[in-house]
Tab-separated table of C-alpha atoms in Angstrom:
chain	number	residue	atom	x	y	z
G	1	UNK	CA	-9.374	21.128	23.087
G	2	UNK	CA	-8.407	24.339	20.785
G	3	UNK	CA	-5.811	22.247	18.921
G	4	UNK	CA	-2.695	23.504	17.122
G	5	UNK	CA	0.311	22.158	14.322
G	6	UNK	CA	2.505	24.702	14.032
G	7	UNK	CA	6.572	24.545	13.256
G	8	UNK	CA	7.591	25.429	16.360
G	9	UNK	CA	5.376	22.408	18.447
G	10	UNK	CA	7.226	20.166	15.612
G	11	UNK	CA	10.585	21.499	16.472
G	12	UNK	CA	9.602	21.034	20.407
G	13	UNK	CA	8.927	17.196	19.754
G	14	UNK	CA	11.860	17.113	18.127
G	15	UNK	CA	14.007	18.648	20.412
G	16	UNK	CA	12.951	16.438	23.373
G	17	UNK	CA	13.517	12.823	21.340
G	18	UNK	CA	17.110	13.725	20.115
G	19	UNK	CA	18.738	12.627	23.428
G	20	UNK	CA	16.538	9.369	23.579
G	21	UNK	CA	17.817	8.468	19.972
G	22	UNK	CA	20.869	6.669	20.775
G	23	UNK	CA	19.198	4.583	22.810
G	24	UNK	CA	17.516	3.130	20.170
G	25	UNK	CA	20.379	2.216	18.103
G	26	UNK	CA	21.371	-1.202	19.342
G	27	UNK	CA	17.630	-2.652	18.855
G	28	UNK	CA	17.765	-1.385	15.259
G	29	UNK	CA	21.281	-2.839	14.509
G	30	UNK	CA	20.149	-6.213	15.809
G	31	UNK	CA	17.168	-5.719	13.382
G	32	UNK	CA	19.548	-5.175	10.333
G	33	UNK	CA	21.737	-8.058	11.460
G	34	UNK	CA	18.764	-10.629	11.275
G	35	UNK	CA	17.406	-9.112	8.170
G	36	UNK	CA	20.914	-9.759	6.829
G	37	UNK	CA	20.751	-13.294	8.390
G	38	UNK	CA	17.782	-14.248	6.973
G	39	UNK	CA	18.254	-13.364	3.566
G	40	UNK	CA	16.923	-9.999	3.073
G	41	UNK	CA	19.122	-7.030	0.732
G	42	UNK	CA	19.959	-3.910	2.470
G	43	UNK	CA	17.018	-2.411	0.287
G	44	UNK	CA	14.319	-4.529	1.289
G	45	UNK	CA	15.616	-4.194	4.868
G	46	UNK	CA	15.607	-0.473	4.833
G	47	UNK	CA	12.387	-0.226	3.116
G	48	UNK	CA	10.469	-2.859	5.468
G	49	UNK	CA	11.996	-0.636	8.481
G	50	UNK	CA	10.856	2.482	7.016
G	51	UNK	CA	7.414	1.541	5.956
G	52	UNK	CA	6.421	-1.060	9.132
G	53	UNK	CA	8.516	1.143	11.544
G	54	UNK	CA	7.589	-0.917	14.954
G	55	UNK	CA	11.097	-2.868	15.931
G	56	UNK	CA	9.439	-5.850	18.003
G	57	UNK	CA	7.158	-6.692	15.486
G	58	UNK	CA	9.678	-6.524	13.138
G	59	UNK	CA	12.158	-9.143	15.034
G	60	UNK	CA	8.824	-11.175	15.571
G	61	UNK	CA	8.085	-11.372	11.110
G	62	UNK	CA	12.158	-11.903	10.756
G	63	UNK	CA	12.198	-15.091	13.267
G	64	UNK	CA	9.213	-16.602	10.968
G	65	UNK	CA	10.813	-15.297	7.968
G	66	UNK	CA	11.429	-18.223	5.163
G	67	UNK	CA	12.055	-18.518	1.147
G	68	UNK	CA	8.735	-17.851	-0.308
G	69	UNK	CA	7.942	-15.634	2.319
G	70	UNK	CA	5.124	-16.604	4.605
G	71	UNK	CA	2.911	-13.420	3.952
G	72	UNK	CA	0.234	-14.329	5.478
G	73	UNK	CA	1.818	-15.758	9.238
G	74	UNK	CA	4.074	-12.745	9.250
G	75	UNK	CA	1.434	-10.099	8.169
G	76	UNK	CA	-0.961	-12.050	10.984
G	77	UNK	CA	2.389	-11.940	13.622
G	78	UNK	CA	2.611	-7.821	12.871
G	79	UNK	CA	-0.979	-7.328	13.313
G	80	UNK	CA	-1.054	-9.158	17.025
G	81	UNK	CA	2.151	-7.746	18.422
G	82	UNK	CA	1.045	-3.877	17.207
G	83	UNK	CA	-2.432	-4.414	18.584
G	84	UNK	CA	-1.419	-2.632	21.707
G	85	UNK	CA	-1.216	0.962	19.510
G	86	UNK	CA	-4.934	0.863	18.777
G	87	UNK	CA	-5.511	2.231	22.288
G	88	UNK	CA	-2.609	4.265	22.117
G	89	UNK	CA	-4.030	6.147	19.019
G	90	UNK	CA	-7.406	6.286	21.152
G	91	UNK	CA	-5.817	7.181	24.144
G	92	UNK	CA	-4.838	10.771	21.844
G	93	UNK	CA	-7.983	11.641	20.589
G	94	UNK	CA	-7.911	14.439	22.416
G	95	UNK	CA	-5.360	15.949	19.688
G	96	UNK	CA	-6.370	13.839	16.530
G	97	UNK	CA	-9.781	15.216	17.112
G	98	UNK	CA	-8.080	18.679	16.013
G	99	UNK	CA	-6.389	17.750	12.446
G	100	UNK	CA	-7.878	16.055	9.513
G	101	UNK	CA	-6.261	15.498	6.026
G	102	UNK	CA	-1.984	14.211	5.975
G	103	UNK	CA	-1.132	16.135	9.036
G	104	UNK	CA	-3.961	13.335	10.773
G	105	UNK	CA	-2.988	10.254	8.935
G	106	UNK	CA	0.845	10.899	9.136
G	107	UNK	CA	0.863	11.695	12.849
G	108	UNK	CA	-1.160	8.333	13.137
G	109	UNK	CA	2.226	6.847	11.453
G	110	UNK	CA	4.412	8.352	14.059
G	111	UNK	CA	2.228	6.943	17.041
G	112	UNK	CA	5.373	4.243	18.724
G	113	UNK	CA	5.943	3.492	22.401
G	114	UNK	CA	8.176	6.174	22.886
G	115	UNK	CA	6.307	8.755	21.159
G	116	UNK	CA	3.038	8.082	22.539
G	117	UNK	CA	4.466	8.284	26.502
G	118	UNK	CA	5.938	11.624	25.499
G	119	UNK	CA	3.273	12.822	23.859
G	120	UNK	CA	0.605	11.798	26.344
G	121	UNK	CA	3.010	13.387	29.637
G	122	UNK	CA	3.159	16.659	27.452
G	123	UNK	CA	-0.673	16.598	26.452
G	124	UNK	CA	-1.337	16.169	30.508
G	125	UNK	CA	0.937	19.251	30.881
G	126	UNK	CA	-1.467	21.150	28.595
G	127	UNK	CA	0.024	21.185	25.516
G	128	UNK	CA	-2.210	22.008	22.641
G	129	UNK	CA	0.270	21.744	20.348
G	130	UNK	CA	0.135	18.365	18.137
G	131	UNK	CA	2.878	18.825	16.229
G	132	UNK	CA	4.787	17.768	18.960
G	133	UNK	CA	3.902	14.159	17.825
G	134	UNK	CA	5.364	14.332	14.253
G	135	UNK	CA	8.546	16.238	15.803
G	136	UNK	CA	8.784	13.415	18.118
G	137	UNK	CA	8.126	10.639	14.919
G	138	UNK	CA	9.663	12.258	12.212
G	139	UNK	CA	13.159	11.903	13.735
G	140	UNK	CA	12.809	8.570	14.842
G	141	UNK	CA	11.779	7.482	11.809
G	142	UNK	CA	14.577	8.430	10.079
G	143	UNK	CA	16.995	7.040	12.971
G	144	UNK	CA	15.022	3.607	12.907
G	145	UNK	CA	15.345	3.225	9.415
G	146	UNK	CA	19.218	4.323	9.059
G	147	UNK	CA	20.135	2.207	11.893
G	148	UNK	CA	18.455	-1.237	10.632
G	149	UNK	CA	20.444	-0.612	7.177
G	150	UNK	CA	23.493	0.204	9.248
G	151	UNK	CA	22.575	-2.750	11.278
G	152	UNK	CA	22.640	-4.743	7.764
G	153	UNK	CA	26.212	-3.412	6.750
G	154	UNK	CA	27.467	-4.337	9.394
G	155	UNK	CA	25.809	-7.700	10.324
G	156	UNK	CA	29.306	-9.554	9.264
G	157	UNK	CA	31.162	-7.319	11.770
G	158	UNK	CA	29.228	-7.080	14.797
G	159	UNK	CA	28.434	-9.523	17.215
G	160	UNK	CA	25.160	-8.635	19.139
G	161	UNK	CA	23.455	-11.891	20.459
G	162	UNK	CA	19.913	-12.241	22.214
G	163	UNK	CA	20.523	-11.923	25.679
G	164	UNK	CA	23.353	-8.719	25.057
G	165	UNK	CA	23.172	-6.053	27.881
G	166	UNK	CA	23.093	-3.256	25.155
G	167	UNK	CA	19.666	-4.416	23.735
G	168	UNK	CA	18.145	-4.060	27.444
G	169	UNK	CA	18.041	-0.169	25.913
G	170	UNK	CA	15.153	-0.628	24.919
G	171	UNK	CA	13.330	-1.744	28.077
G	172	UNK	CA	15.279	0.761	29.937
G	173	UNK	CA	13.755	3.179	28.275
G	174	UNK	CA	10.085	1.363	28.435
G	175	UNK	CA	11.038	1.972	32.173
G	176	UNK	CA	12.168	5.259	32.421
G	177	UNK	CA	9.054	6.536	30.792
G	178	UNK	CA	6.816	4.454	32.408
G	179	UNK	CA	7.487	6.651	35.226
G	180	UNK	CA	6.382	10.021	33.592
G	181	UNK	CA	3.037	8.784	32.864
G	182	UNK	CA	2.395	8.329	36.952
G	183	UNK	CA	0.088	10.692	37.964
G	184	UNK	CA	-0.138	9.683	41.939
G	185	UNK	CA	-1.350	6.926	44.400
G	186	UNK	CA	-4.967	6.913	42.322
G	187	UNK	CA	-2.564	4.778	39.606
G	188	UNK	CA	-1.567	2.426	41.838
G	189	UNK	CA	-4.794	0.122	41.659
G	190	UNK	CA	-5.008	0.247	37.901
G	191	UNK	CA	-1.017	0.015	37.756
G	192	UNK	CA	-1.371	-3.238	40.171
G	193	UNK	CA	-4.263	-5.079	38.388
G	194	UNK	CA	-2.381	-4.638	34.915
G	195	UNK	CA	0.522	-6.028	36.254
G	196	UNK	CA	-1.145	-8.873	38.052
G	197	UNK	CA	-3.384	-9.961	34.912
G	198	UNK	CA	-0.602	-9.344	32.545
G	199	UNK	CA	1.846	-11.791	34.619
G	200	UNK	CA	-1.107	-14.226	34.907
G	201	UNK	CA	-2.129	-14.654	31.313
G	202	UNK	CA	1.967	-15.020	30.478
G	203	UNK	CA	1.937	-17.936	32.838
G	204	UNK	CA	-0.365	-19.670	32.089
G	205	UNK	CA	1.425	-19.686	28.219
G	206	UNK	CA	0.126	-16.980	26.302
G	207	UNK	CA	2.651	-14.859	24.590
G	208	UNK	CA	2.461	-11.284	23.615
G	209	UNK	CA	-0.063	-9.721	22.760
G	210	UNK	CA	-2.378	-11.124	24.973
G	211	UNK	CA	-0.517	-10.212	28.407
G	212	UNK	CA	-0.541	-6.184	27.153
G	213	UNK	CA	-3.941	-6.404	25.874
G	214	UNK	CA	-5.128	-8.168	28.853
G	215	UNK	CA	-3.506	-6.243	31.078
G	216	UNK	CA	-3.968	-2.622	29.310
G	217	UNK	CA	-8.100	-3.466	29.208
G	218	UNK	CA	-8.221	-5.080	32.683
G	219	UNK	CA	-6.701	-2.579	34.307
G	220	UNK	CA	-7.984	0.923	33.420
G	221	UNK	CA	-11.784	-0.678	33.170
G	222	UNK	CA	-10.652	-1.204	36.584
G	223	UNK	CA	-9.763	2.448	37.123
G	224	UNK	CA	-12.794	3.510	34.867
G	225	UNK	CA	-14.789	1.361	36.959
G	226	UNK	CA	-13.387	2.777	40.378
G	227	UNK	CA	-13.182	6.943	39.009
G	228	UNK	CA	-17.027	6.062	37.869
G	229	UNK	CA	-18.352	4.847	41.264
G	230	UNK	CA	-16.861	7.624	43.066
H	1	UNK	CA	20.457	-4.062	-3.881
H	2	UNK	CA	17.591	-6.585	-4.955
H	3	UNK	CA	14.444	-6.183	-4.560
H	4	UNK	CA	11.925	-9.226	-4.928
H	5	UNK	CA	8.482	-9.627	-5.419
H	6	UNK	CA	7.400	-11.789	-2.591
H	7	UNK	CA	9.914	-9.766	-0.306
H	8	UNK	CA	7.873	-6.782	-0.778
H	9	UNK	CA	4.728	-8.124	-0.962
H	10	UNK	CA	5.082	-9.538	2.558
H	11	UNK	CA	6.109	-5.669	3.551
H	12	UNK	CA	3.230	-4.085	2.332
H	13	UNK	CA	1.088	-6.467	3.733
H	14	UNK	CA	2.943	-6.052	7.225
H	15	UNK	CA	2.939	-2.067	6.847
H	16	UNK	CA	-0.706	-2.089	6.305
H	17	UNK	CA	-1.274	-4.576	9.272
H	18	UNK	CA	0.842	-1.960	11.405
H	19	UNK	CA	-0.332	0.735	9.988
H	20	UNK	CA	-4.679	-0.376	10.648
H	21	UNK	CA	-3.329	-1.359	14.500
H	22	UNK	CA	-1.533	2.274	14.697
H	23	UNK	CA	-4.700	4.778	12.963
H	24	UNK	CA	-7.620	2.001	14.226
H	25	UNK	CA	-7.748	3.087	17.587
H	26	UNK	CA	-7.769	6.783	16.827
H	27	UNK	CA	-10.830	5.846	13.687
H	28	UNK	CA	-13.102	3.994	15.492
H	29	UNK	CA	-12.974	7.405	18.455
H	30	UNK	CA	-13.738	9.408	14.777
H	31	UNK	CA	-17.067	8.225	13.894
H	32	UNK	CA	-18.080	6.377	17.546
H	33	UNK	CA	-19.282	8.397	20.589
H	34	UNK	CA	-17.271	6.132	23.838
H	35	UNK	CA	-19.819	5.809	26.728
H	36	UNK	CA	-18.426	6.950	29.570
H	37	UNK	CA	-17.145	3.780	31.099
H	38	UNK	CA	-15.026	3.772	27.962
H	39	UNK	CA	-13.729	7.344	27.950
H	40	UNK	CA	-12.906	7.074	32.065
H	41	UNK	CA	-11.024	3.377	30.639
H	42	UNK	CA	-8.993	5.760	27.874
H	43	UNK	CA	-7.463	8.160	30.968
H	44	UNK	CA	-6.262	5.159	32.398
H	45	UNK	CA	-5.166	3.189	29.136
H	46	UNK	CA	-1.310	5.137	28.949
H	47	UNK	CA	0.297	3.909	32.431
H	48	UNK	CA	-1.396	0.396	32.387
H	49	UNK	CA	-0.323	-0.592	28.989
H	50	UNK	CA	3.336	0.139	29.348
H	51	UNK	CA	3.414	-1.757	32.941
H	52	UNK	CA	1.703	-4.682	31.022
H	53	UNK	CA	4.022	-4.259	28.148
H	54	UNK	CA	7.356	-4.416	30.322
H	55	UNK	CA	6.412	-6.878	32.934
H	56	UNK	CA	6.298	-9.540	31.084
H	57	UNK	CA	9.688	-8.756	29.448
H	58	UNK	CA	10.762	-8.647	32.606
H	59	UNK	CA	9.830	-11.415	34.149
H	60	UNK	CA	11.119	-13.426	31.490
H	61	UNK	CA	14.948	-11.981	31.339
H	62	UNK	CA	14.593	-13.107	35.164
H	63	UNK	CA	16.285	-11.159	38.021
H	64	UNK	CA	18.565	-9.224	36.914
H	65	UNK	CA	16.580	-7.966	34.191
H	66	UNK	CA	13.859	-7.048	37.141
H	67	UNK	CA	16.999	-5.212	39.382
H	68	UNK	CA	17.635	-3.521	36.123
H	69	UNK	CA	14.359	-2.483	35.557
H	70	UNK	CA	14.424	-1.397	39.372
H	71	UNK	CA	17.445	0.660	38.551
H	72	UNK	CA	15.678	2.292	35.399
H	73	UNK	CA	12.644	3.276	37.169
H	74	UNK	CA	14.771	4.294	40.409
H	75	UNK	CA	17.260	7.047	38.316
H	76	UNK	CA	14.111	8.191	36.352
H	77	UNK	CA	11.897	9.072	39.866
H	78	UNK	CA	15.678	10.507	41.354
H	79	UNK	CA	16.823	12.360	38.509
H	80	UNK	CA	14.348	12.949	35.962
H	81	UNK	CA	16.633	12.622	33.180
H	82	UNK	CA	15.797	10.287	30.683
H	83	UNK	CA	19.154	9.296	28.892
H	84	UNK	CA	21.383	8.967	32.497
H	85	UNK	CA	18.695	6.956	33.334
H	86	UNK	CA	18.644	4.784	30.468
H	87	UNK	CA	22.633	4.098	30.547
H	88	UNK	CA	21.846	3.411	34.544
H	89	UNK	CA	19.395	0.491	33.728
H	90	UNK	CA	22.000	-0.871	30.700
H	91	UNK	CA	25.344	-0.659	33.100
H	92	UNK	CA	23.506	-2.289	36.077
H	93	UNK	CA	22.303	-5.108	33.274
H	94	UNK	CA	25.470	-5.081	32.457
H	95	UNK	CA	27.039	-5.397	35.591
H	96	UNK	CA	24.816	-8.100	36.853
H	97	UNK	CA	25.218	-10.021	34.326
H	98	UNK	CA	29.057	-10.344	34.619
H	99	UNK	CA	29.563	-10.593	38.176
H	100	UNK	CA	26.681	-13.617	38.385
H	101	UNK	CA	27.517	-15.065	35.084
């Protein structure tokens, strides 16, 4: 693929995630107020936010937070939950394979859940441009990071519990653009056998990541396997 | 406005965790030729992991979260538009939840 970065691919990106940011707001305040709750100052809050930048992982290192920290269980409890973006960064090779130097290792940053379904329904489209990715990141970075400390300022004023309708957001929007990356009936095998081994290895007690990894692998080797024998 | 040693040690250490998961995919396709089987997988890779990502979210809020999902996925294939569809999925959550308490 002849690949591009130019301004106005970043400005595209950027244009499209605007209207999804708001949607990420009450995930990020919940964020701040458990940072607050477990001790952390509105610094090291923002600065963990804007460095780690992955909000379940996180709310995972915050709920096995302590005083020393536990460095090593919560680097270990990052790692496992975020293992499901090593095949997202694979899965856009096709554009990494065009940059090299920052504007390859700060895209790579940018890579999130949201991003990466944009980025790979607009790559399917034909877009060459990868710039699209940062303009996607870029502001979401920012937004994730300002609303975690907001979430911090105001974690003695605002009262969002586990379980609070607002914070389903963020699946909502897991399910909104789960739907752009259907291409047609040829998903609904792989579709069905992630689904199926995901569910299975939850119930029989095995918490994230191994029900995405399982299912992810499982069910496009399945797809691989079926688009190969054909 | 403190910032402490072990505090920031423990963010480093989860950045760099993050950031190895993020760029290690993408690294090992820089230097490794797939095989085919792998390559085919990679096509396939986007849709699977987000239905094995939300499932099991799902399954564990219970119903309602699974009629709001339903709801999500619904407006999105209806309307195409992203944000009405994500207010959809939080109002029907919302809903649910205080009619069946």
């Amino acid at each position: 693929m002849n690949v591009q970065f130019t301004w106005a691919g970043f400005r595209q990106g950027a244009r499209m995630v605007l209207p999804m940011l708001p949607s990420f707001a009450p995930f990020g305040l919940v964020v701040g107020v458990l940072a607050a709750g477990e001790g952390l100052s509105m610094l090291e809050a923002a600065v963990m936010s804007a460095m780690v930048f992955a909000g379940t992982s996180q709310l995972v290192a915050l709920g096995a937070w302590g005083s020393p920290v536990p460095v090593l269980a919560v680097t270990l409890a990052v790692f496992v939950i975020n293992m499901r973006m090593a095949p997202m960064s694979a899965a856009l090779a096709p554009w990494f394979h065009g940059l090299r130097g920052w504007r390859l290792w700060l895209s790579l940053f940018t890579v999130t859940d949201h991003s990466f379904a944009l980025s790979v329904s607009e790559m399917r489209r034909g877009q060459r441009d990868a710039a699209f990715l940062l303009g996607l990141g870029l502001p979401s970075w920012l937004w994730w990071t300002a609303c975690v400390t907001m979430g911090h300022a105001l974690s003695g004023v605002i009262e969002l519990r586990p379980g609070h309708p607002l914070l389903f957001a963020g699946l909502a929007t897991l399910c909104a653009l789960l739907v752009t990356l259907w291409r047609g009936r040829g998903d609904l095998m792989p579709w069905g056998v992630a689904a199926g081994l995901a569910l299975a290895v939850q119930a029989i007690g095995l918490g994230q990541p191994w029900p995405v990894l399982a299912g992810a692998l499982g069910g496009s080797a399945a797809g691989a396997w079926r688009d190969l024998r054909a | 406005m403190t910032l402490r040693w072990d505090v920031l040690l423990a963010i480093i250490c989860m950045a760099l965790a993050t950031y190895a998961a993020r760029a290690g995919g993408y690294a090992v396709l820089r230097v490794w030729q797939p095989p085919r089987f792998v390559e085919a997988m990679l096509v396939h890779m986007p849709g699977c992991i987000f239905v094995a990502f939300i499932l099991p979210s799902v399954a564990t809020g219970g119903w309602r979260y699974a009629a709001a999902a339903a709801v999500a996925v619904l407006a999105m294939v209806l309307t195409r538009m992203l944000t009405l569809s994500i207010v959809l999925g939080v109002a029907a959550l919302w809903l649910l939840a205080a009619a069946w308490p």
